[in-house]
Coordinates of C-alpha atoms and ligand atoms in Angstrom, one line a residue:
M18 CA -28.9 -10.8 22.5
R19 CA -26.3 -10.7 25.2
M20 CA -22.6 -9.8 24.7
V21 CA -21.7 -12.1 27.3
D22 CA -23.1 -15.2 25.3
I23 CA -21.3 -14.3 22.1
I24 CA -17.8 -14.0 23.8
E25 CA -18.5 -17.4 25.5
K26 CA -19.5 -18.9 22.4
K27 CA -16.4 -17.9 20.6
R28 CA -14.3 -18.7 23.6
D29 CA -15.6 -22.2 23.3
G30 CA -14.8 -22.5 19.6
L31 CA -18.2 -22.2 18.0
E32 CA -19.4 -20.3 15.0
L33 CA -20.9 -17.1 15.3
T34 CA -23.9 -16.1 13.2
R35 CA -24.2 -13.0 11.1
E36 CA -26.8 -11.5 13.9
E37 CA -24.1 -12.3 16.7
I38 CA -21.4 -10.6 14.8
E39 CA -23.6 -7.7 13.4
F40 CA -24.9 -7.3 17.3
A41 CA -21.1 -7.1 18.7
I42 CA -20.1 -4.6 16.2
K43 CA -23.1 -2.4 15.9
G44 CA -23.1 -2.2 20.0
Y45 CA -19.4 -1.6 20.3
T46 CA -19.5 1.2 17.6
D47 CA -22.4 3.1 19.3
G48 CA -20.7 2.6 22.6
S49 CA -23.5 0.4 24.3
I50 CA -20.8 -2.4 24.4
P51 CA -18.0 -1.6 26.5
D52 CA -14.2 -2.0 25.5
Y53 CA -13.7 -4.7 28.1
Q54 CA -16.4 -7.0 26.5
M55 CA -15.2 -6.4 23.0
S56 CA -11.6 -6.9 24.0
A57 CA -12.3 -10.3 25.5
L58 CA -14.1 -11.2 22.1
A59 CA -11.2 -10.1 20.4
M60 CA -9.0 -12.3 22.4
A61 CA -11.3 -15.1 21.9
I62 CA -11.1 -14.9 18.3
Y63 CA -7.3 -14.5 18.2
F64 CA -7.2 -18.0 19.9
K65 CA -10.1 -19.7 18.3
D66 CA -10.1 -17.9 14.8
M67 CA -13.0 -17.5 12.3
T68 CA -14.8 -19.6 9.7
P69 CA -14.9 -18.1 6.3
S70 CA -18.3 -17.0 6.9
E71 CA -17.8 -15.3 10.0
R72 CA -15.0 -13.3 8.4
V73 CA -17.2 -12.2 5.5
H74 CA -20.0 -11.2 8.0
L75 CA -17.3 -9.3 10.2
T76 CA -16.2 -7.5 7.3
M77 CA -19.6 -6.4 6.2
A78 CA -20.6 -5.5 9.6
M79 CA -17.7 -3.2 9.9
V80 CA -18.4 -1.6 6.1
E81 CA -21.9 -1.0 7.3
S82 CA -20.9 0.9 10.4
G83 CA -20.2 3.9 8.2
D84 CA -20.7 5.6 4.9
V85 CA -20.2 3.6 1.9
I86 CA -18.7 5.3 -1.2
D87 CA -21.0 5.1 -4.4
L88 CA -18.9 4.9 -7.5
S89 CA -22.1 3.5 -9.7
S90 CA -22.3 6.9 -11.7
I91 CA -18.6 5.9 -13.0
E92 CA -18.8 3.8 -16.0
G93 CA -17.0 0.5 -16.1
I94 CA -15.7 -2.1 -13.4
K95 CA -13.8 -0.1 -10.6
V96 CA -10.7 -1.9 -9.5
D97 CA -9.0 -0.7 -6.7
K98 CA -5.4 -1.8 -5.5
H99 CA -4.2 -2.1 -2.2
S100 CA -1.0 -2.8 -0.6
T101 CA -0.1 -3.9 3.0
G102 CA 2.8 -1.4 2.9
G103 CA 6.6 -1.3 2.9
V104 CA 9.3 1.2 2.0
G105 CA 9.6 3.2 -1.2
D106 CA 6.4 1.5 -2.6
T107 CA 5.7 3.7 -5.5
T108 CA 3.3 1.7 -7.5
T109 CA -0.1 3.6 -6.8
L110 CA 1.4 6.7 -8.6
I111 CA 2.4 4.7 -11.6
L112 CA -0.5 2.3 -11.7
A113 CA -3.5 4.9 -11.6
P114 CA -2.2 6.5 -14.9
L115 CA -1.1 3.4 -16.5
V116 CA -4.0 0.9 -15.8
A117 CA -6.5 4.3 -16.8
S118 CA -4.6 4.6 -20.2
V119 CA -6.0 1.2 -21.2
G120 CA -9.4 2.2 -20.3
V121 CA -9.5 0.9 -17.0
P122 CA -11.4 3.3 -14.4
V123 CA -9.1 4.2 -11.1
A124 CA -10.9 6.0 -8.7
K125 CA -8.6 6.7 -5.8
M126 CA -9.5 7.6 -2.5
S127 CA -6.3 7.9 -0.3
G128 CA -5.2 8.9 3.1
R129 CA -2.3 11.0 4.3
G130 CA -1.6 8.6 7.2
L131 CA 1.7 8.1 9.1
G132 CA 4.7 6.3 7.5
H133 CA 8.4 6.7 6.1
T134 CA 7.0 8.6 3.5
G135 CA 3.8 10.4 2.9
G136 CA 0.9 8.8 1.2
T137 CA 0.1 9.0 -2.6
I138 CA -1.8 12.3 -2.0
D139 CA 1.4 13.7 -0.3
K140 CA 3.4 12.6 -3.0
L141 CA 1.2 14.1 -5.8
E142 CA 1.1 17.3 -3.7
S143 CA 4.9 17.8 -4.7
I144 CA 3.7 18.7 -8.2
A145 CA 3.2 22.4 -8.0
G146 CA -0.6 23.3 -8.0
F147 CA -2.1 19.7 -7.6
Q148 CA -5.5 19.6 -5.9
V149 CA -6.4 16.5 -4.1
E150 CA -9.5 18.3 -1.8
I151 CA -11.7 18.1 -5.1
D152 CA -15.5 17.7 -4.4
N153 CA -17.9 14.8 -5.3
D154 CA -19.0 16.0 -8.5
T155 CA -15.6 17.0 -10.1
F156 CA -14.6 13.6 -8.8
H157 CA -17.1 11.9 -10.8
R158 CA -16.7 14.2 -13.9
L159 CA -12.9 13.7 -14.1
M160 CA -13.4 10.0 -13.7
N161 CA -15.8 9.7 -16.5
A162 CA -13.4 11.9 -18.5
N163 CA -9.9 10.6 -17.7
Q164 CA -10.8 7.2 -16.0
V165 CA -8.4 8.5 -13.4
A166 CA -8.7 10.7 -10.2
V167 CA -7.2 10.9 -6.8
V168 CA -9.2 12.5 -3.9
G169 CA -8.1 12.9 -0.3
Q170 CA -10.5 10.6 2.0
S171 CA -13.3 12.3 3.3
G172 CA -16.5 11.0 5.1
N173 CA -16.7 8.7 7.9
L174 CA -15.3 5.2 6.4
T175 CA -15.7 2.2 8.6
P176 CA -15.8 3.8 12.1
A177 CA -16.1 0.3 13.7
D178 CA -12.6 -0.6 12.2
K179 CA -11.3 2.6 13.4
K180 CA -12.4 1.9 17.0
F181 CA -11.4 -1.8 17.0
Y182 CA -8.0 -1.7 15.6
G183 CA -7.5 1.2 18.3
L184 CA -8.7 -1.5 20.9
R185 CA -6.7 -4.5 19.3
D186 CA -3.6 -2.4 19.3
V187 CA -3.5 -2.3 23.3
T188 CA -4.9 -5.4 24.0
G189 CA -2.5 -7.9 22.0
T190 CA -5.0 -8.8 19.4
V191 CA -3.4 -6.8 16.4
N192 CA -1.7 -9.9 14.9
S193 CA -4.7 -12.2 14.0
I194 CA -5.3 -13.0 10.4
P195 CA -9.2 -12.9 10.6
L196 CA -8.8 -9.7 12.3
I197 CA -6.2 -8.1 10.0
A198 CA -8.0 -9.4 6.8
S199 CA -11.2 -8.0 7.8
S200 CA -9.9 -4.8 8.8
I201 CA -8.3 -4.2 5.5
M202 CA -10.9 -5.6 3.4
S203 CA -13.8 -3.4 5.0
K204 CA -11.9 -0.3 4.2
K205 CA -11.6 -1.5 0.6
I206 CA -15.2 -2.7 0.3
A207 CA -16.3 0.8 1.7
S208 CA -14.5 2.8 -1.0
G209 CA -16.6 1.5 -3.3
A210 CA -14.3 -1.1 -5.2
D211 CA -16.0 -3.7 -7.5
A212 CA -12.8 -5.6 -7.8
I213 CA -9.7 -5.7 -5.8
V214 CA -6.2 -6.5 -6.4
L215 CA -4.0 -7.1 -3.1
D216 CA -0.2 -6.7 -3.0
V217 CA 0.8 -8.6 -0.1
K218 CA 4.3 -7.9 1.1
T219 CA 6.3 -10.3 2.8
G220 CA 9.9 -9.7 4.0
S221 CA 12.1 -7.4 6.5
G222 CA 10.2 -4.4 5.4
A223 CA 6.7 -5.9 5.6
F224 CA 4.1 -6.3 8.1
M225 CA 4.3 -10.0 7.3
K226 CA 7.8 -11.0 7.7
N227 CA 7.4 -14.4 6.6
L228 CA 6.1 -16.2 3.6
E229 CA 3.7 -18.6 5.4
D230 CA 2.0 -15.8 7.2
A231 CA 1.8 -13.4 4.1
K232 CA 0.2 -16.7 2.2
E233 CA -2.4 -17.1 5.0
L234 CA -3.3 -13.4 5.0
A235 CA -3.4 -13.3 1.3
H236 CA -5.9 -16.3 1.4
A237 CA -8.0 -14.9 3.7
M238 CA -8.5 -11.6 2.2
V239 CA -9.2 -13.2 -1.2
Q240 CA -11.9 -15.4 0.4
I241 CA -13.4 -12.5 2.1
G242 CA -13.6 -10.5 -1.2
N243 CA -14.9 -13.2 -2.8
G244 CA -17.4 -14.1 -0.3
A245 CA -18.8 -10.2 -0.4
G246 CA -19.2 -10.4 -4.2
R247 CA -16.0 -8.5 -5.2
K248 CA -13.6 -10.4 -7.3
T249 CA -10.2 -10.5 -5.6
I250 CA -6.7 -11.3 -6.6
A251 CA -3.7 -11.4 -4.3
V252 CA -0.2 -11.1 -5.3
I253 CA 2.5 -11.9 -2.8
T254 CA 5.6 -9.7 -3.6
D255 CA 9.2 -9.1 -2.1
M256 CA 9.8 -6.3 0.7
S257 CA 13.1 -7.6 1.8
Q258 CA 14.6 -4.7 0.5
P259 CA 13.1 -1.0 -0.7
L260 CA 11.2 -1.4 -3.8
G261 CA 12.9 1.0 -6.7
Y262 CA 15.4 2.9 -5.8
A263 CA 13.6 6.3 -4.7
I264 CA 12.3 6.9 -1.1
G265 CA 10.6 10.2 -0.5
N266 CA 7.9 12.1 -1.9
A267 CA 9.2 14.2 -4.9
L268 CA 11.8 11.5 -5.6
E269 CA 9.3 8.8 -5.8
V270 CA 7.3 11.0 -8.2
K271 CA 10.3 11.4 -10.4
E272 CA 10.9 7.5 -10.3
A273 CA 7.1 7.5 -11.2
I274 CA 7.8 9.2 -14.2
D275 CA 10.7 7.5 -15.3
T276 CA 8.7 4.1 -14.8
L277 CA 5.8 5.6 -17.0
N278 CA 8.4 6.3 -19.6
G279 CA 9.8 2.9 -19.3
N280 CA 13.2 3.8 -17.9
G281 CA 12.3 2.7 -14.0
P282 CA 13.9 0.3 -11.9
K283 CA 13.5 -3.1 -13.1
D284 CA 11.7 -4.4 -9.9
L285 CA 9.3 -1.5 -9.8
H286 CA 8.5 -1.7 -13.4
E287 CA 8.0 -5.5 -13.2
L288 CA 5.8 -5.2 -9.9
C289 CA 3.6 -2.5 -11.7
L290 CA 3.1 -4.8 -15.0
T291 CA 2.1 -7.8 -12.5
L292 CA -0.3 -5.9 -10.4
G293 CA -1.7 -3.9 -13.5
S294 CA -2.2 -7.0 -15.4
K295 CA -4.6 -8.1 -12.6
M296 CA -6.3 -5.0 -12.4
V297 CA -7.2 -5.0 -16.1
Y298 CA -7.7 -8.5 -16.3
L299 CA -10.5 -8.0 -13.3
A300 CA -12.1 -5.1 -15.3
G301 CA -12.8 -7.3 -18.2
K302 CA -10.5 -5.4 -20.5
A303 CA -8.8 -8.5 -21.2
E304 CA -9.1 -12.2 -21.5
S305 CA -5.9 -13.2 -19.8
Y306 CA -3.1 -11.8 -17.6
D307 CA -0.8 -12.0 -20.8
E308 CA -2.9 -10.0 -22.9
A309 CA -3.3 -7.5 -20.0
R310 CA 0.3 -7.4 -19.6
K311 CA 1.2 -6.8 -23.3
M312 CA -1.6 -3.9 -23.3
L313 CA 0.3 -2.2 -20.5
E314 CA 3.5 -2.8 -22.0
D315 CA 2.4 -1.1 -25.2
A316 CA 0.7 1.8 -23.3
I317 CA 4.2 2.7 -21.9
H318 CA 6.3 2.0 -25.1
T319 CA 3.8 4.0 -27.1
G320 CA 3.7 7.1 -24.7
K321 CA -0.1 6.8 -23.9
A322 CA 0.8 5.7 -20.1
I323 CA 2.8 8.9 -19.7
E324 CA 0.2 11.0 -21.7
K325 CA -2.5 9.9 -19.3
F326 CA -0.1 11.0 -16.3
K327 CA 0.1 14.6 -17.7
T328 CA -3.8 14.8 -18.4
F329 CA -4.3 13.6 -14.8
I330 CA -2.2 16.1 -13.2
A331 CA -3.6 18.8 -15.4
A332 CA -7.1 17.9 -14.7
Q333 CA -6.3 18.2 -10.8
G334 CA -4.7 21.8 -11.4
G335 CA -0.9 20.4 -11.3
D336 CA 1.6 21.5 -13.3
S337 CA 2.0 18.8 -15.9
T338 CA 5.3 20.3 -17.3
V339 CA 7.2 18.7 -14.3
V340 CA 6.9 15.3 -16.4
D341 CA 9.1 16.6 -19.0
D342 CA 11.4 18.6 -16.7
P343 CA 11.4 16.8 -13.3
T344 CA 13.9 19.4 -12.1
K345 CA 10.7 21.8 -11.3
L346 CA 10.0 19.2 -8.6
P347 CA 11.1 20.2 -5.1
T348 CA 14.7 19.5 -4.4
A349 CA 16.7 19.2 -1.4
S350 CA 19.3 21.6 -0.6
Y351 CA 22.3 19.3 0.0
T352 CA 23.1 15.8 -1.2
F353 CA 25.4 13.4 0.7
E354 CA 26.6 10.0 -0.3
V355 CA 27.0 6.9 2.0
E356 CA 29.9 5.2 0.6
A357 CA 30.6 1.1 0.9
Q358 CA 33.4 0.3 3.4
E359 CA 34.7 -2.9 1.5
D360 CA 34.6 -4.5 -1.9
G361 CA 31.7 -7.4 -2.1
V362 CA 28.3 -8.0 -3.1
V363 CA 25.3 -6.4 -1.4
S364 CA 23.6 -9.2 0.8
E365 CA 21.1 -7.3 2.7
I366 CA 19.3 -3.7 3.0
I367 CA 16.9 -3.8 5.8
A368 CA 14.1 -2.0 4.6
D369 CA 12.8 -0.8 7.9
K370 CA 16.0 1.1 8.8
I371 CA 16.1 2.6 5.5
G372 CA 12.5 3.7 6.2
V373 CA 13.6 5.3 9.5
A374 CA 16.4 6.9 7.8
A375 CA 13.9 8.5 5.2
S376 CA 11.7 9.7 8.0
L377 CA 14.3 11.1 10.1
L378 CA 15.1 13.6 7.0
G379 CA 11.6 14.4 7.2
A380 CA 10.0 12.6 4.4
G381 CA 7.5 11.1 6.5
R382 CA 4.9 11.9 9.4
I383 CA 5.7 10.7 12.8
T384 CA 2.7 12.5 14.3
K385 CA -0.6 13.3 12.6
E386 CA 0.5 16.9 12.7
S387 CA 3.9 16.7 11.2
Q388 CA 4.9 18.3 8.3
I389 CA 6.2 16.6 5.7
D390 CA 9.3 17.9 3.6
L391 CA 8.6 16.8 0.3
A392 CA 11.9 17.0 -1.2
V393 CA 14.0 14.8 1.1
G394 CA 14.9 11.3 0.9
L395 CA 17.0 8.6 -0.3
V396 CA 18.2 7.2 -3.5
L397 CA 19.3 3.7 -3.5
R398 CA 22.8 3.2 -5.8
K399 CA 22.9 -0.4 -4.9
K400 CA 20.4 -3.5 -4.5
I401 CA 20.8 -6.8 -3.3
G402 CA 22.9 -8.8 -5.5
D403 CA 24.8 -5.7 -6.7
N404 CA 28.7 -5.8 -6.9
V405 CA 30.2 -3.1 -5.2
K406 CA 33.8 -1.5 -4.7
K407 CA 35.1 0.1 -1.5
G408 CA 34.3 4.0 -1.6
E409 CA 31.5 3.6 -4.0
S410 CA 28.0 5.1 -3.0
L411 CA 25.3 2.8 -1.6
V412 CA 22.9 5.6 -1.1
T413 CA 22.4 9.3 -1.8
I414 CA 20.9 11.3 1.0
H415 CA 18.8 14.4 0.1
S416 CA 18.6 16.5 2.7
N417 CA 17.6 20.1 4.0
K418 CA 19.8 19.5 7.0
Q419 CA 23.6 19.8 6.9
E420 CA 24.0 17.3 9.7
V421 CA 22.9 13.6 8.7
I422 CA 25.1 11.5 10.9
E423 CA 22.2 9.5 12.4
V424 CA 20.9 9.0 8.9
K425 CA 24.1 7.7 7.5
K426 CA 24.6 5.3 10.5
L427 CA 21.1 3.7 9.9
I428 CA 21.9 3.1 6.6
D429 CA 25.4 1.7 7.3
E430 CA 23.4 -0.7 9.7
A431 CA 21.0 -1.3 6.9
F432 CA 23.3 -2.5 4.2
S433 CA 25.5 -5.6 4.4
V434 CA 28.1 -6.5 2.0
S435 CA 29.2 -10.1 1.5
Q436 CA 32.3 -11.7 -0.1
N437 CA 30.3 -14.6 -1.5
E438 CA 27.8 -14.7 -4.3
V439 CA 24.4 -13.4 -3.7
E440 CA 21.2 -14.4 -5.1
R441 CA 18.8 -11.6 -6.0
P442 CA 15.4 -11.7 -4.0
T443 CA 12.6 -13.3 -5.8
L444 CA 9.9 -10.4 -6.7
V445 CA 6.8 -12.1 -7.1
Y446 CA 6.2 -15.2 -4.9
E447 CA 2.8 -16.4 -6.0
V448 CA -0.6 -15.2 -7.3
I449 CA -3.8 -16.2 -5.4
D450 CA -7.0 -15.9 -7.5
Ligands
URA19 N1 -4.0 -2.9 8.8 C1 -5.0 -2.6 9.1 O1 -5.8 -1.9 8.2 N2 -5.7 -3.4 9.9 C2 -5.1 -4.4 10.7 O2 -5.7 -5.0 11.1 C3 -3.6 -4.4 10.4 C4 -2.9 -3.5 9.5
CA20 CA1 10.6 3.5 -4.6

C-alpha cells in the first residue's frame, strides 16, 4: 500500500477502506509516514468529509495505536461522561458520586490539562489529603467497593490522536467534524467505557459556537460510538454563559457540595440530573430517563448522594469533613466585588472572557508547567435574565493578589446590561440517542 494512493483516493472523494485507514494511522504513529503526507490526507478529509464507516475505522485505528484500559474486572456497565468543555463546568465532580450513589460504576480517568480552571483532579486536590495517583489494584478495589474512583491519567492512550491533533493544529485542519468526532471518541473508547454520555456545548463559551455545528458534531459522535459497539447518547447544552456560579477549583468543589445537598445553582442542578439520568439509563439501572431522574432526585433528597461523596473522598485519603465544613477548603486572601454600572437586566455574560479572568487570577494553567492557585476564582452573582441595580455586585473576585484591575476590566467587558426584557437561555437544546 502507498500513502500517496490513499491521499489521492480521498482527494477524489472516494471512500477509504479500513485497511487503508489503518495503514495511514499506523504509519503516521510509527513515523514511517511523514507529516507532509498526513497533512495532505487531513486536508483532503477536511474538504471531502468521511462516511460513517470511515469515521468508525479512523476512531478504532487511533484507539488501537496505544494502551486500552481494561475495566472488565469492575462489576456493572461502566458509563463515562464527556463534555466538550466550557467555563465553570462542575458537572463531573457532582455526577461521579451522584450516579455512583444509585449503583452505577463511575471509573473516572482524568487529565490535568490546560484551561480556565484546573481539571477534575486539580479541583479534587483542593481537598486536603486527596490522592489521585492511586495504583491500578487500588483503583479497581475502590471501584468495586464504592462504585466511584478518580485517577490521574497514566499510560499511553491514543498516541496517534496526540500526534495527529498536533499536526491538525498547525495545518488548518482542526475544524473538521469527522476529525474532531473521531479524536474525542477515540480517547473515550481507549479509557475503557462501555457506554458514553456526551455533553456537547454550544454558545459563546463553547468549542462549537452555533447550534447547527454542535448538532452535527453530536450526531457524528453518537454514530461513531454506536458503530464501535458503545451505546452513546449526546445532549446539546448551553454554554452562552458560564455554568453555575463558581469558576475556580476550591470554589467549584464548594458548589459541587451545595448541589449534592440539593442547594446548587438551578442550571447546574438541572444539567446534572439530565446527564445523570442518561448515564443511569445506559447502565441499565432504569427503564426510562424519567425513572432514572427520579432515582437521582431521591439520592439528593435522602442524602445518599452527599454520603457517597464523603465515602469517595475518604477512600482516596481526603478530608471528608470539608463536606460539612467547606470553610476548610483553601480560601483566597482578598475578595473584590464588580459592581453594575446601571439598572437593568443582564443580557449577556461572555463565558470566554469570564474564563480568561479566572485564569488571570491563577485558577488555570497557562502552560503545562504552571502552578494552579486552588483558592482563587470568581463567583457570579447574576446570570442572564436577572434584574440588577446600579452598584449591586455582578461578580465576586476571590484573589490572592491585591491588584485586580485587568480581571475587573474583563468582567466588565463580559457583562451586558439591557433596558429591555431578556429571555433566559435554554439549557438543554436536544437529546440525540
Ligand atoms: N478536542 C479534541 O479532543 N479533539 C479535537 O479534534 C478537537 C477538540
Ligand atoms: Ca460552576
